[in-house]
Tab-separated table of C-alpha atoms in Angstrom:
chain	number	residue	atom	x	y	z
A	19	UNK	CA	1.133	19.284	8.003
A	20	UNK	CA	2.311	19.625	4.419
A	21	UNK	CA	0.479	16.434	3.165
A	22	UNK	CA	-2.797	18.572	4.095
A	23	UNK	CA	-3.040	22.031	2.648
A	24	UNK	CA	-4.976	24.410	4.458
A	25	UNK	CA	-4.056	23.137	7.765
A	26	UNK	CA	-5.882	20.035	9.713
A	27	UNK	CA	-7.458	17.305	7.983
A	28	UNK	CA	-11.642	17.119	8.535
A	29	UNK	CA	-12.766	13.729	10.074
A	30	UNK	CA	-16.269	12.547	9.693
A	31	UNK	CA	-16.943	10.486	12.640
A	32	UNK	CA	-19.235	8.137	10.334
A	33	UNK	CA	-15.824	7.785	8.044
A	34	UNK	CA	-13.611	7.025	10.946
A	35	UNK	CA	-15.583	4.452	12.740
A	36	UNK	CA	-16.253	2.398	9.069
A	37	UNK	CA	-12.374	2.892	9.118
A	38	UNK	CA	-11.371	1.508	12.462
A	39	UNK	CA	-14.294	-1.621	11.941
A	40	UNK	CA	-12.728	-2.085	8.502
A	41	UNK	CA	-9.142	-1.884	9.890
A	42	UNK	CA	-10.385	-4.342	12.990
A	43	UNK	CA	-12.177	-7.053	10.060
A	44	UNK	CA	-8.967	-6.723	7.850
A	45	UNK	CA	-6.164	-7.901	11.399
A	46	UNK	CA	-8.985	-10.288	12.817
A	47	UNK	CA	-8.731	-11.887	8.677
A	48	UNK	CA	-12.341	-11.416	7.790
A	49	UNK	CA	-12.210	-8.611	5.288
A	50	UNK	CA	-9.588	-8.306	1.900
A	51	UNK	CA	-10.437	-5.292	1.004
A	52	UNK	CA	-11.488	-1.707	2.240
A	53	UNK	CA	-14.920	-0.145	0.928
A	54	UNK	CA	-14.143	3.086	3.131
A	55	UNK	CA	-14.149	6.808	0.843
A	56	UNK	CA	-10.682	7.336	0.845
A	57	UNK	CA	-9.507	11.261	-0.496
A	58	UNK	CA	-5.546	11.109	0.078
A	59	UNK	CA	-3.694	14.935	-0.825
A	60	UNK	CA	-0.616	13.899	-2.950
A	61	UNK	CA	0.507	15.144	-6.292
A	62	UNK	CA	-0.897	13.743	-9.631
A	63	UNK	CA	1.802	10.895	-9.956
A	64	UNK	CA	0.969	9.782	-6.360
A	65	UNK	CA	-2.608	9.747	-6.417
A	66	UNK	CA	-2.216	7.657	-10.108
A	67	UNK	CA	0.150	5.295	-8.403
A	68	UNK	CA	-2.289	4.836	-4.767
A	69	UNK	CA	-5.360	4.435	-7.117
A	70	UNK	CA	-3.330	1.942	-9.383
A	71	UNK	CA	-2.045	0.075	-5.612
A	72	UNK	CA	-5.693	-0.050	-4.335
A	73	UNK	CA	-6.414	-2.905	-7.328
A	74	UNK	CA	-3.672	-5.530	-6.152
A	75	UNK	CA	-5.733	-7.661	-4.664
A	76	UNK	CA	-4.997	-9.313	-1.127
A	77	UNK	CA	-2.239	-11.945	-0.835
A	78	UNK	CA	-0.739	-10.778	-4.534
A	79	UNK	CA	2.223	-8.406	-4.814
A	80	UNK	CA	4.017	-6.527	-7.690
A	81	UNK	CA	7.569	-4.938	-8.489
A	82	UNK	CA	8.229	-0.794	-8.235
A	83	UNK	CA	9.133	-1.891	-11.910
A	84	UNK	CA	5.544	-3.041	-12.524
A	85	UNK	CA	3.397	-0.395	-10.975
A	86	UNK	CA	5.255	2.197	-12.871
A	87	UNK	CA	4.654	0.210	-16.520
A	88	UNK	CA	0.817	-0.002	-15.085
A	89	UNK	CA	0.569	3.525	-14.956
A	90	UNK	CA	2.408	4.717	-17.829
A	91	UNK	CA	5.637	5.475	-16.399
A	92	UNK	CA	7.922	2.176	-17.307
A	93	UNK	CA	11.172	3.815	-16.257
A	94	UNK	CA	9.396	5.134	-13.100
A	95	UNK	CA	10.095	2.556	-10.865
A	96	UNK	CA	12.206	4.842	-8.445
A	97	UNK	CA	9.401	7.405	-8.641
A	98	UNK	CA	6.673	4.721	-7.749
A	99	UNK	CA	8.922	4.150	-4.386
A	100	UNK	CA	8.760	7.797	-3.440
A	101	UNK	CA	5.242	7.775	-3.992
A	102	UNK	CA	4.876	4.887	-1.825
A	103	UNK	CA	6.785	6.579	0.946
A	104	UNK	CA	4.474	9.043	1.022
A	105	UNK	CA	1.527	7.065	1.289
A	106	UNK	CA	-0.875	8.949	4.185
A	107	UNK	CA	-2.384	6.036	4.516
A	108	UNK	CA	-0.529	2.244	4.592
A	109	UNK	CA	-2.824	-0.755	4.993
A	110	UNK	CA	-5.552	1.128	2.924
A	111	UNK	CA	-3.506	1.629	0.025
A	112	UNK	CA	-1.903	-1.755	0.599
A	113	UNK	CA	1.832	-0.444	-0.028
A	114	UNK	CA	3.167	-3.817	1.527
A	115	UNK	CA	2.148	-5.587	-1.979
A	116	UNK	CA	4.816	-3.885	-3.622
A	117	UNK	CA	8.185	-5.637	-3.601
A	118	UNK	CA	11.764	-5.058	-5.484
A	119	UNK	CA	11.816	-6.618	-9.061
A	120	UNK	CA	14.321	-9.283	-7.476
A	121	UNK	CA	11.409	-10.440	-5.026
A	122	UNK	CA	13.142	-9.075	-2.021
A	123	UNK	CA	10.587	-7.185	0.247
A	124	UNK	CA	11.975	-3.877	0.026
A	125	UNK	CA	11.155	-0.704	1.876
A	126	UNK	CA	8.066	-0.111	4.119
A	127	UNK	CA	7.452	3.094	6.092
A	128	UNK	CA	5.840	0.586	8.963
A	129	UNK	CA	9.238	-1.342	8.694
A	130	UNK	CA	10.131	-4.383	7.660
A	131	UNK	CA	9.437	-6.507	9.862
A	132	UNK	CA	5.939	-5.434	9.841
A	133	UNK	CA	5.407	-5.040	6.092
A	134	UNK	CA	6.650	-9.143	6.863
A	135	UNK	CA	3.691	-9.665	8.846
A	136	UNK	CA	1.385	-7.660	6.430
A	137	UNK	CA	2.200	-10.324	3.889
A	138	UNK	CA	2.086	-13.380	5.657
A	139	UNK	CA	-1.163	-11.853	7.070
A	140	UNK	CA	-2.295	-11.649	3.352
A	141	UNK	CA	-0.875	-15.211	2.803
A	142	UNK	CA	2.188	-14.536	0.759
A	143	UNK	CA	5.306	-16.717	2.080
A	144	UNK	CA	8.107	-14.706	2.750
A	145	UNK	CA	11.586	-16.228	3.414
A	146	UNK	CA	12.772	-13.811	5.712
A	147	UNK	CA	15.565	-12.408	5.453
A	148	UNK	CA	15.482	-12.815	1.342
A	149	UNK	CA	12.865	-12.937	-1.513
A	150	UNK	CA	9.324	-13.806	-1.749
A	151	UNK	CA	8.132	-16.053	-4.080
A	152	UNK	CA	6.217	-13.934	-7.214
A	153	UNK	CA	2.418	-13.724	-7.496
A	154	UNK	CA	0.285	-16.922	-8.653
């Protein structure tokens, strides 16, 4: 319960269903991108990393090494990971964009082999095991 000070997170039931429909639109391939008020509890670094990941758009990825120079933080491409590990909330702040600067896929706290299908969901070819080709 640490990612939510104070004890239980509130729902609003309106939030939640938009949520799930948005969730269901984004698998069935009919929605890139998520329109649902999102308030994540992180420290300043990870909320300026999850608001900088929320602007890749669908089917393009970046490096650790480019989200930190994005946000300021050019040596903070370690830091970006962390941040990314604690992301509350994977799929809406599309963490499976984000690959090593080699073009190897990286970590996922989903696992691999579905931040794999995330991207060929999204239309990026992935050699698997091995690197992804770089953004378009």
């Amino acid at each position: 319960m640490e990612r939510f000070p104070g004890g239980r997170p509130r729902l609003n039931p309106s939030v939640l269903s938009r949520a799930l429909e948005e969730l269901r639109d984004y698998f069935r391939g009919q929605r890139r991108s998520f329109t649902v008020p999102l308030c994540p509890q992180g420290t300043p670094f990870q909320l300026r990393v999850w608001n900088f990941i929320r602007t890749i758009p669908w089917g393009e990825t970046r490096s650790y090494k480019e989200v930190a120079e994005a946000i300021g933080c050019p040596r903070g491409a370690r830091a970006v990971g962390l941040a990314l590990k604690a992301n509350p909330l994977p799929i809406f702040i599309p963490c499976h964009r984000i690959l090593r600067e080699n073009g190897q896929i990286g970590g996922f706290s989903l696992g691999l082999e579905r931040k794999r299908w995330l991207l060929e969901h999204e239309g990026v070819r992935v050699r698997w095991p091995g690197r992804i080709p770089r953004r378009g």
